[in-house]
Amino acid sequence: MKNQLMKMLDERKEEMIQIRRHLHENPELSFKEEKTAQYIIDFYKGKDVDIQTNVGNGYGIIVTIKGGKPGKTIGLRADFDALPIHEEADVPFKSKNEGVMHACGHDGHTAYLLILADCLIQLKAELSGTYKIIHQHAEEVPPGGAKSIVESGLLDDLDAVYGIHLFPTNPAGDVGYRSGYAMAGRTYFKLTIQGVGGHGSSPHLANDAIVAGAYFVTAVQTVISRRLNPFDMGVITIGSFDGKGQFNVIKDSIEIEGDVRYMTAETQELIDKEVHRIVKGIEAEFGVTCELEYVPDYPPLYNDPEITAGVVKAVENSKEPEIKKIVEFQPFSGSEDFAYYAAKFPACFFYIGSKPKGVEKAYFNHHPKWDIDEDALLVAAKAVAEVVCSIGE
């Protein structure tokens, strides 16, 4: 079956590219991907599969392919939402939706998986087990789509789940992996500090919220430098300090927004505890009132070591010329809501090099000039096909 599957994928490489370009031209934001979802649904019409639509908290789709031979139940996931970015890439299939762009490769994820799934449907009589193709909405915006799809219960019978991501750090042909904790978890916070306003000439009659906020910005960095084990990964970023006012007016209230990253649940708990402790200290020290909104959204992504070892073995043993090598990646401090699948099921989320040809340093994901080497689509399809075939052995 593997030889036949790989041949089918070779023959449909151009179709993958055309699907990717269609999706790239017609991007839709998270939770608003109605036309994209319909395009995916239409692709499967008339095919011998079960289709479940509007899964989770949006336009999620699960396509179930029942093989002709007994075996495991496996999930394959691709996301399909875009970003609120004005495209600057010089490509003939540039976004037609002003201010919206596929700048993270989700168009490519969907394109490869549609073609791979269709090939598996055609070969289902020889296929061992059941495959659930997860076309997921809203990866980019918390709470994301993955958590709600997991909570739907429609995947409860999975034995394992796999996903890939295009990354321009490596050329097409490189397949990257990371066993264990691979991508960071993320928390959003907003701190509102309420003091007492007044005139700049009479600070003793006021209670300056800006001064209290400035102390918070400084103090919160000590969580990373003085509370966290130096061998653990953690980042606290203050992304917004909204204290604008008049030069001679003492502000009565300000808002601070930030982002927290961590690689383990233990680190997450430590930072959470320390940030809350500092907020209480600011209230006590400055006599202000604080309101803290602290929302963990995506957990750290954990790749099951045994499942990941299986992926590495399958890709290493590949005889396909498009797959050049497999590379161990360092952990990424970015976040991915695939982590919700990996938190419930044995999982592996791995990486497909997509650096454009002739480029020394490519624009990274979420950049308005993001682009890929479209040869990476076939690499993705064949790498996942190798995994599928290895599971059935």
Tab-separated table of C-alpha atoms in Angstrom:
chain	number	residue	atom	x	y	z
A	1	MET	CA	0.000	0.000	0.000
A	2	LYS	CA	2.816	2.413	0.814
A	3	ASN	CA	4.247	2.420	-2.698
A	4	GLN	CA	0.820	3.046	-4.147
A	5	LEU	CA	0.111	5.829	-1.655
A	6	MET	CA	3.395	7.599	-2.364
A	7	LYS	CA	2.790	7.374	-6.110
A	8	MET	CA	-0.672	8.879	-5.687
A	9	LEU	CA	0.782	11.737	-3.674
A	10	ASP	CA	3.407	12.387	-6.363
A	11	GLU	CA	0.691	12.591	-8.985
A	12	ARG	CA	-1.300	15.104	-6.937
A	13	LYS	CA	1.480	17.482	-5.915
A	14	GLU	CA	0.226	20.242	-8.220
A	15	GLU	CA	-3.287	19.837	-6.850
A	16	MET	CA	-1.925	20.364	-3.336
A	17	ILE	CA	-0.254	23.547	-4.485
A	18	GLN	CA	-3.408	24.830	-6.187
A	19	ILE	CA	-5.486	24.150	-3.058
A	20	ARG	CA	-2.916	25.958	-0.941
A	21	ARG	CA	-2.980	28.955	-3.285
A	22	HIS	CA	-6.777	29.082	-3.314
A	23	LEU	CA	-6.846	29.105	0.475
A	24	HIS	CA	-4.045	31.669	0.585
A	25	GLU	CA	-6.040	34.013	-1.635
A	26	ASN	CA	-9.140	33.612	0.503
A	27	PRO	CA	-8.038	33.721	4.158
A	28	GLU	CA	-10.505	34.011	7.019
A	29	LEU	CA	-9.911	34.967	10.629
A	30	SER	CA	-10.309	32.624	13.597
A	31	PHE	CA	-13.932	31.732	14.382
A	32	LYS	CA	-14.987	33.346	11.079
A	33	GLU	CA	-13.796	30.636	8.665
A	34	GLU	CA	-17.243	29.866	7.219
A	35	LYS	CA	-16.204	29.784	3.535
A	36	THR	CA	-13.001	27.876	4.261
A	37	ALA	CA	-14.957	25.255	6.181
A	38	GLN	CA	-17.455	24.957	3.331
A	39	TYR	CA	-14.597	24.512	0.861
A	40	ILE	CA	-13.282	21.618	2.967
A	41	ILE	CA	-16.751	20.075	3.300
A	42	ASP	CA	-17.305	20.324	-0.460
A	43	PHE	CA	-13.984	18.558	-1.056
A	44	TYR	CA	-15.283	15.467	0.740
A	45	LYS	CA	-18.752	15.419	-0.824
A	46	GLY	CA	-19.513	12.118	-2.526
A	47	LYS	CA	-16.602	10.339	-0.860
A	48	ASP	CA	-17.076	7.218	1.257
A	49	VAL	CA	-16.502	8.845	4.653
A	50	ASP	CA	-18.410	10.107	7.671
A	51	ILE	CA	-18.312	13.899	8.032
A	52	GLN	CA	-19.126	15.831	11.199
A	53	THR	CA	-19.308	19.605	10.868
A	54	ASN	CA	-19.474	22.568	13.241
A	55	VAL	CA	-17.541	20.553	15.797
A	56	GLY	CA	-16.526	22.385	18.949
A	57	ASN	CA	-16.901	26.127	19.338
A	58	GLY	CA	-16.779	26.959	15.640
A	59	TYR	CA	-16.342	25.453	12.206
A	60	GLY	CA	-14.392	22.338	13.190
A	61	ILE	CA	-14.707	19.303	10.906
A	62	ILE	CA	-13.971	15.643	11.603
A	63	VAL	CA	-13.792	13.229	8.670
A	64	THR	CA	-13.714	9.554	9.623
A	65	ILE	CA	-12.072	7.042	7.280
A	66	LYS	CA	-12.733	3.415	8.273
A	67	GLY	CA	-10.073	1.089	6.948
A	68	GLY	CA	-10.809	-2.382	5.624
A	69	LYS	CA	-8.475	-4.028	8.134
A	70	PRO	CA	-8.514	-3.925	11.950
A	71	GLY	CA	-6.187	-1.537	13.693
A	72	LYS	CA	-5.829	1.542	15.821
A	73	THR	CA	-7.835	4.740	15.667
A	74	ILE	CA	-5.546	7.610	14.708
A	75	GLY	CA	-6.113	11.345	14.467
A	76	LEU	CA	-4.460	13.583	11.873
A	77	ARG	CA	-4.950	17.307	12.461
A	78	ALA	CA	-4.530	20.448	10.356
A	79	ASP	CA	-5.689	23.977	11.205
A	80	PHE	CA	-7.248	26.376	8.685
A	81	ASP	CA	-7.591	29.873	10.174
A	82	ALA	CA	-5.609	32.966	9.111
A	83	LEU	CA	-4.234	36.072	10.834
A	84	PRO	CA	-5.165	39.785	10.980
A	85	ILE	CA	-2.087	40.803	8.961
A	86	HIS	CA	-1.836	42.920	5.800
A	87	GLU	CA	0.076	40.776	3.305
A	88	GLU	CA	3.300	42.178	1.866
A	89	ALA	CA	4.556	38.994	0.196
A	90	ASP	CA	5.088	39.423	-3.550
A	91	VAL	CA	3.171	36.397	-4.804
A	92	PRO	CA	0.592	36.098	-7.631
A	93	PHE	CA	-1.918	34.496	-5.236
A	94	LYS	CA	-1.854	37.316	-2.696
A	95	SER	CA	-4.684	37.615	-0.167
A	96	LYS	CA	-7.893	39.078	-1.586
A	97	ASN	CA	-9.178	39.875	1.912
A	98	GLU	CA	-7.682	43.166	3.043
A	99	GLY	CA	-5.913	42.903	6.383
A	100	VAL	CA	-6.189	39.103	6.545
A	101	MET	CA	-3.376	36.725	5.615
A	102	HIS	CA	-2.292	33.116	5.847
A	103	ALA	CA	1.011	34.041	7.477
A	104	CYS	CA	1.501	30.853	9.484
A	105	GLY	CA	1.138	28.068	6.935
A	106	HIS	CA	-2.338	26.864	7.832
A	107	ASP	CA	-3.264	27.017	4.140
A	108	GLY	CA	-0.457	24.542	3.467
A	109	HIS	CA	-1.440	22.336	6.397
A	110	THR	CA	-4.970	22.037	5.045
A	111	ALA	CA	-3.860	21.483	1.438
A	112	TYR	CA	-1.532	18.581	2.206
A	113	LEU	CA	-4.023	16.882	4.532
A	114	LEU	CA	-6.926	17.137	2.096
A	115	ILE	CA	-4.945	15.311	-0.582
A	116	LEU	CA	-3.476	12.756	1.825
A	117	ALA	CA	-6.931	12.055	3.247
A	118	ASP	CA	-8.397	11.602	-0.238
A	119	CYS	CA	-5.649	9.123	-1.114
A	120	LEU	CA	-6.335	7.204	2.100
A	121	ILE	CA	-10.035	7.121	1.228
A	122	GLN	CA	-9.216	5.572	-2.135
A	123	LEU	CA	-6.997	2.988	-0.437
A	124	LYS	CA	-9.298	2.377	2.538
A	125	ALA	CA	-9.810	-1.313	1.700
A	126	GLU	CA	-6.100	-1.849	2.377
A	127	LEU	CA	-5.958	0.565	5.282
A	128	SER	CA	-5.529	-0.790	8.807
A	129	GLY	CA	-7.639	0.863	11.494
A	130	THR	CA	-9.623	4.079	11.469
A	131	TYR	CA	-8.356	7.564	10.677
A	132	LYS	CA	-10.023	10.702	11.938
A	133	ILE	CA	-9.039	13.703	9.870
A	134	ILE	CA	-9.344	16.772	12.085
A	135	HIS	CA	-9.754	20.034	10.175
A	136	GLN	CA	-9.525	22.529	12.993
A	137	HIS	CA	-10.680	26.105	13.147
A	138	ALA	CA	-9.303	28.967	15.249
A	139	GLU	CA	-5.819	27.894	16.276
A	140	GLU	CA	-4.610	31.479	16.468
A	141	VAL	CA	-7.070	33.014	18.938
A	142	PRO	CA	-7.701	31.720	22.481
A	143	PRO	CA	-9.563	29.732	23.610
A	144	GLY	CA	-8.808	28.179	20.204
A	145	GLY	CA	-10.599	25.358	18.490
A	146	ALA	CA	-8.656	22.339	19.749
A	147	LYS	CA	-9.889	22.412	23.344
A	148	SER	CA	-13.543	22.410	22.329
A	149	ILE	CA	-13.020	19.646	19.753
A	150	VAL	CA	-11.385	17.485	22.424
A	151	GLU	CA	-14.230	18.285	24.826
A	152	SER	CA	-16.818	17.282	22.192
A	153	GLY	CA	-15.997	13.635	22.928
A	154	LEU	CA	-15.837	12.791	19.220
A	155	LEU	CA	-12.163	11.872	19.534
A	156	ASP	CA	-12.385	9.822	22.716
A	157	ASP	CA	-11.519	6.606	20.876
A	158	LEU	CA	-8.165	7.879	19.565
A	159	ASP	CA	-5.086	5.792	20.239
A	160	ALA	CA	-2.786	8.581	19.043
A	161	VAL	CA	-2.899	11.909	17.224
A	162	TYR	CA	-0.418	13.610	14.906
A	163	GLY	CA	0.033	17.089	13.503
A	164	ILE	CA	2.641	19.061	11.579
A	165	HIS	CA	3.667	22.681	11.216
A	166	LEU	CA	5.495	24.400	8.372
A	167	PHE	CA	8.561	26.325	9.568
A	168	PRO	CA	10.893	28.417	7.364
A	169	THR	CA	13.891	27.816	9.620
A	170	ASN	CA	14.849	24.790	7.527
A	171	PRO	CA	14.698	23.979	3.816
A	172	ALA	CA	12.064	21.756	2.256
A	173	GLY	CA	13.155	18.179	2.784
A	174	ASP	CA	14.014	18.617	6.453
A	175	VAL	CA	11.620	17.053	8.957
A	176	GLY	CA	12.033	18.285	12.519
A	177	TYR	CA	11.011	16.705	15.813
A	178	ARG	CA	11.245	17.259	19.549
A	179	SER	CA	10.455	14.586	22.107
A	180	GLY	CA	8.900	15.595	25.427
A	181	TYR	CA	8.011	19.247	26.008
A	182	ALA	CA	8.273	20.838	22.565
A	183	MET	CA	6.360	24.134	22.646
A	184	ALA	CA	5.577	26.573	25.423
A	185	GLY	CA	2.337	27.163	27.250
A	186	ARG	CA	0.896	30.658	27.342
A	187	THR	CA	-1.039	32.888	29.741
A	188	TYR	CA	-2.562	36.321	29.108
A	189	PHE	CA	-2.914	38.835	31.913
A	190	LYS	CA	-4.334	42.327	32.374
A	191	LEU	CA	-3.722	44.301	35.537
A	192	THR	CA	-5.849	47.344	36.331
A	193	ILE	CA	-4.432	49.565	39.088
A	194	GLN	CA	-6.773	52.091	40.682
A	195	GLY	CA	-5.205	54.911	42.655
A	196	VAL	CA	-6.261	58.514	43.308
A	197	GLY	CA	-5.770	61.193	40.676
A	198	GLY	CA	-4.505	64.674	41.336
A	199	HIS	CA	-2.332	67.589	40.297
A	200	GLY	CA	1.327	67.061	39.547
A	201	SER	CA	2.241	69.794	42.002
A	202	SER	CA	0.577	68.014	44.922
A	203	PRO	CA	1.508	64.315	44.889
A	204	HIS	CA	0.759	64.068	48.611
A	205	LEU	CA	-2.929	64.630	47.862
A	206	ALA	CA	-3.039	61.869	45.251
A	207	ASN	CA	-2.026	58.226	44.913
A	208	ASP	CA	-0.115	57.691	41.675
A	209	ALA	CA	-1.198	54.574	39.762
A	210	ILE	CA	1.712	54.980	37.322
A	211	VAL	CA	4.299	54.675	40.087
A	212	ALA	CA	2.599	51.531	41.408
A	213	GLY	CA	2.471	50.129	37.866
A	214	ALA	CA	6.149	50.883	37.297
A	215	TYR	CA	7.036	48.932	40.424
A	216	PHE	CA	4.932	46.017	39.172
A	217	VAL	CA	6.757	45.979	35.815
A	218	THR	CA	10.105	45.824	37.603
A	219	ALA	CA	9.069	43.388	40.320
A	220	VAL	CA	7.429	40.882	37.997
A	221	GLN	CA	10.725	40.342	36.149
A	222	THR	CA	12.249	39.040	39.374
A	223	VAL	CA	9.930	36.048	39.105
A	224	ILE	CA	12.038	34.860	36.180
A	225	SER	CA	15.420	35.977	37.536
A	226	ARG	CA	14.969	35.082	41.203
A	227	ARG	CA	12.137	32.580	41.605
A	228	LEU	CA	12.509	30.313	38.595
A	229	ASN	CA	15.090	27.538	38.417
A	230	PRO	CA	17.758	28.805	35.969
A	231	PHE	CA	17.449	25.531	34.049
A	232	ASP	CA	13.713	26.038	33.460
A	233	MET	CA	12.216	28.195	30.732
A	234	GLY	CA	9.933	31.116	31.561
A	235	VAL	CA	9.215	34.520	30.047
A	236	ILE	CA	7.075	37.414	31.266
A	237	THR	CA	6.488	40.153	28.711
A	238	ILE	CA	4.775	43.463	29.399
A	239	GLY	CA	3.232	44.231	26.035
A	240	SER	CA	1.112	47.247	26.963
A	241	PHE	CA	1.297	49.926	29.650
A	242	ASP	CA	-1.681	52.208	29.177
A	243	GLY	CA	-1.020	55.217	31.380
A	244	LYS	CA	-1.273	58.057	28.888
A	245	GLY	CA	-2.535	61.326	30.303
A	246	GLN	CA	-1.450	64.951	30.779
A	247	PHE	CA	2.110	65.861	31.754
A	248	ASN	CA	1.015	67.609	34.949
A	249	VAL	CA	-1.793	65.258	35.998
A	250	ILE	CA	-1.313	62.299	38.316
A	251	LYS	CA	-3.156	59.345	36.822
A	252	ASP	CA	-5.773	57.682	38.961
A	253	SER	CA	-5.796	54.383	37.034
A	254	ILE	CA	-3.753	52.463	34.480
A	255	GLU	CA	-3.917	49.123	32.626
A	256	ILE	CA	-1.016	46.787	32.034
A	257	GLU	CA	-1.257	43.793	29.685
A	258	GLY	CA	1.222	40.988	29.401
A	259	ASP	CA	2.132	37.561	28.156
A	260	VAL	CA	3.612	34.638	30.101
A	261	ARG	CA	5.395	31.645	28.541
A	262	TYR	CA	6.533	28.432	30.214
A	263	MET	CA	7.603	24.954	29.188
A	264	THR	CA	6.107	22.858	31.996
A	265	ALA	CA	2.979	22.821	34.124
A	266	GLU	CA	5.139	23.209	37.232
A	267	THR	CA	6.679	26.419	35.902
A	268	GLN	CA	3.228	27.676	34.996
A	269	GLU	CA	2.026	27.169	38.583
A	270	LEU	CA	5.087	28.900	40.041
A	271	ILE	CA	4.757	31.992	37.838
A	272	ASP	CA	1.005	32.149	38.467
A	273	LYS	CA	1.548	32.098	42.228
A	274	GLU	CA	4.319	34.711	42.156
A	275	VAL	CA	2.471	37.180	39.902
A	276	HIS	CA	-0.553	37.082	42.194
A	277	ARG	CA	1.713	37.526	45.232
A	278	ILE	CA	3.350	40.602	43.698
A	279	VAL	CA	-0.033	42.136	42.892
A	280	LYS	CA	-1.086	41.785	46.532
A	281	GLY	CA	2.199	43.358	47.575
A	282	ILE	CA	1.638	46.339	45.247
A	283	GLU	CA	-1.763	46.898	46.833
A	284	ALA	CA	-0.284	46.822	50.324
A	285	GLU	CA	2.761	48.947	49.562
A	286	PHE	CA	1.067	51.694	47.533
A	287	GLY	CA	-2.442	51.670	48.944
A	288	VAL	CA	-3.973	51.069	45.514
A	289	THR	CA	-6.647	48.651	44.396
A	290	CYS	CA	-5.687	46.036	41.812
A	291	GLU	CA	-7.843	43.919	39.550
A	292	LEU	CA	-5.927	41.079	37.883
A	293	GLU	CA	-7.297	39.129	34.929
A	294	TYR	CA	-5.032	36.099	34.572
A	295	VAL	CA	-6.042	33.589	31.895
A	296	PRO	CA	-3.961	30.523	30.942
A	297	ASP	CA	-4.980	29.694	27.381
A	298	TYR	CA	-2.718	27.086	25.727
A	299	PRO	CA	-0.841	24.526	27.852
A	300	PRO	CA	2.718	23.375	27.078
A	301	LEU	CA	2.818	20.939	24.156
A	302	TYR	CA	4.131	17.537	25.184
A	303	ASN	CA	5.201	15.038	22.535
A	304	ASP	CA	4.896	11.479	23.807
A	305	PRO	CA	8.438	9.994	23.648
A	306	GLU	CA	7.299	6.585	22.361
A	307	ILE	CA	5.018	8.060	19.702
A	308	THR	CA	7.718	10.538	18.684
A	309	ALA	CA	10.298	7.760	18.403
A	310	GLY	CA	7.913	6.019	16.014
A	311	VAL	CA	7.725	9.141	13.868
A	312	VAL	CA	11.506	9.463	13.806
A	313	LYS	CA	11.933	5.834	12.792
A	314	ALA	CA	9.297	6.053	10.052
A	315	VAL	CA	10.814	9.205	8.548
A	316	GLU	CA	14.407	7.979	8.874
A	317	ASN	CA	13.494	4.804	6.986
A	318	SER	CA	11.791	6.689	4.175
A	319	LYS	CA	13.069	6.050	0.664
A	320	GLU	CA	11.195	9.031	-0.742
A	321	PRO	CA	13.598	11.483	-2.451
A	322	GLU	CA	11.696	14.552	-1.178
A	323	ILE	CA	12.500	13.652	2.440
A	324	LYS	CA	16.157	14.588	2.882
A	325	LYS	CA	16.787	14.244	6.610
A	326	ILE	CA	15.242	14.315	10.043
A	327	VAL	CA	16.512	16.921	12.483
A	328	GLU	CA	16.111	17.239	16.243
A	329	PHE	CA	14.762	20.721	17.005
A	330	GLN	CA	15.198	22.800	20.120
A	331	PRO	CA	12.009	23.578	22.093
A	332	PHE	CA	9.982	26.492	20.708
A	333	SER	CA	8.829	29.257	23.029
A	334	GLY	CA	5.802	29.811	20.799
A	335	SER	CA	2.477	28.180	21.654
A	336	GLU	CA	0.138	25.822	19.802
A	337	ASP	CA	-3.332	24.653	20.718
A	338	PHE	CA	-2.455	21.185	19.403
A	339	ALA	CA	-1.270	20.925	23.016
A	340	TYR	CA	-4.868	20.155	24.021
A	341	TYR	CA	-4.860	16.986	21.903
A	342	ALA	CA	-1.461	16.037	23.286
A	343	ALA	CA	-2.682	16.581	26.849
A	344	LYS	CA	-5.339	13.877	26.405
A	345	PHE	CA	-3.910	11.465	23.825
A	346	PRO	CA	-0.431	10.128	23.013
A	347	ALA	CA	0.696	12.608	20.381
A	348	CYS	CA	3.460	13.927	18.189
A	349	PHE	CA	3.534	17.386	16.643
A	350	PHE	CA	6.458	17.669	14.262
A	351	TYR	CA	7.885	20.179	11.836
A	352	ILE	CA	8.304	20.486	8.084
A	353	GLY	CA	11.014	22.741	6.690
A	354	SER	CA	9.620	25.276	4.216
A	355	LYS	CA	12.334	27.895	3.659
A	356	PRO	CA	11.887	29.452	0.186
A	357	LYS	CA	14.585	28.501	-2.309
A	358	GLY	CA	17.468	30.936	-2.666
A	359	VAL	CA	16.733	32.633	0.670
A	360	GLU	CA	19.390	32.694	3.393
A	361	LYS	CA	17.140	33.850	6.223
A	362	ALA	CA	13.418	33.521	5.615
A	363	TYR	CA	10.707	35.640	7.188
A	364	PHE	CA	9.349	33.765	10.197
A	365	ASN	CA	5.740	32.818	10.873
A	366	HIS	CA	3.322	35.752	11.367
A	367	HIS	CA	5.443	38.114	9.256
A	368	PRO	CA	3.587	40.047	6.509
A	369	LYS	CA	6.163	38.798	3.968
A	370	TRP	CA	5.835	35.147	5.028
A	371	ASP	CA	6.180	32.669	2.175
A	372	ILE	CA	7.063	29.011	1.749
A	373	ASP	CA	8.737	26.632	-0.657
A	374	GLU	CA	5.668	24.792	-1.912
A	375	ASP	CA	7.739	21.612	-2.314
A	376	ALA	CA	7.256	21.367	1.453
A	377	LEU	CA	3.609	20.354	0.903
A	378	LEU	CA	4.591	17.072	-0.681
A	379	VAL	CA	7.232	16.555	2.015
A	380	ALA	CA	4.524	17.012	4.660
A	381	ALA	CA	2.160	14.603	2.894
A	382	LYS	CA	4.827	11.944	2.478
A	383	ALA	CA	6.210	12.313	6.008
A	384	VAL	CA	2.756	11.827	7.514
A	385	ALA	CA	2.068	9.012	5.012
A	386	GLU	CA	5.219	7.265	6.261
A	387	VAL	CA	3.855	7.506	9.794
A	388	VAL	CA	0.455	6.182	8.707
A	389	CYS	CA	2.023	3.216	6.946
A	390	SER	CA	4.309	2.455	9.896
A	391	ILE	CA	1.321	2.302	12.244
A	392	GLY	CA	-0.290	-0.325	10.053
A	393	GLU	CA	2.796	-2.541	9.971
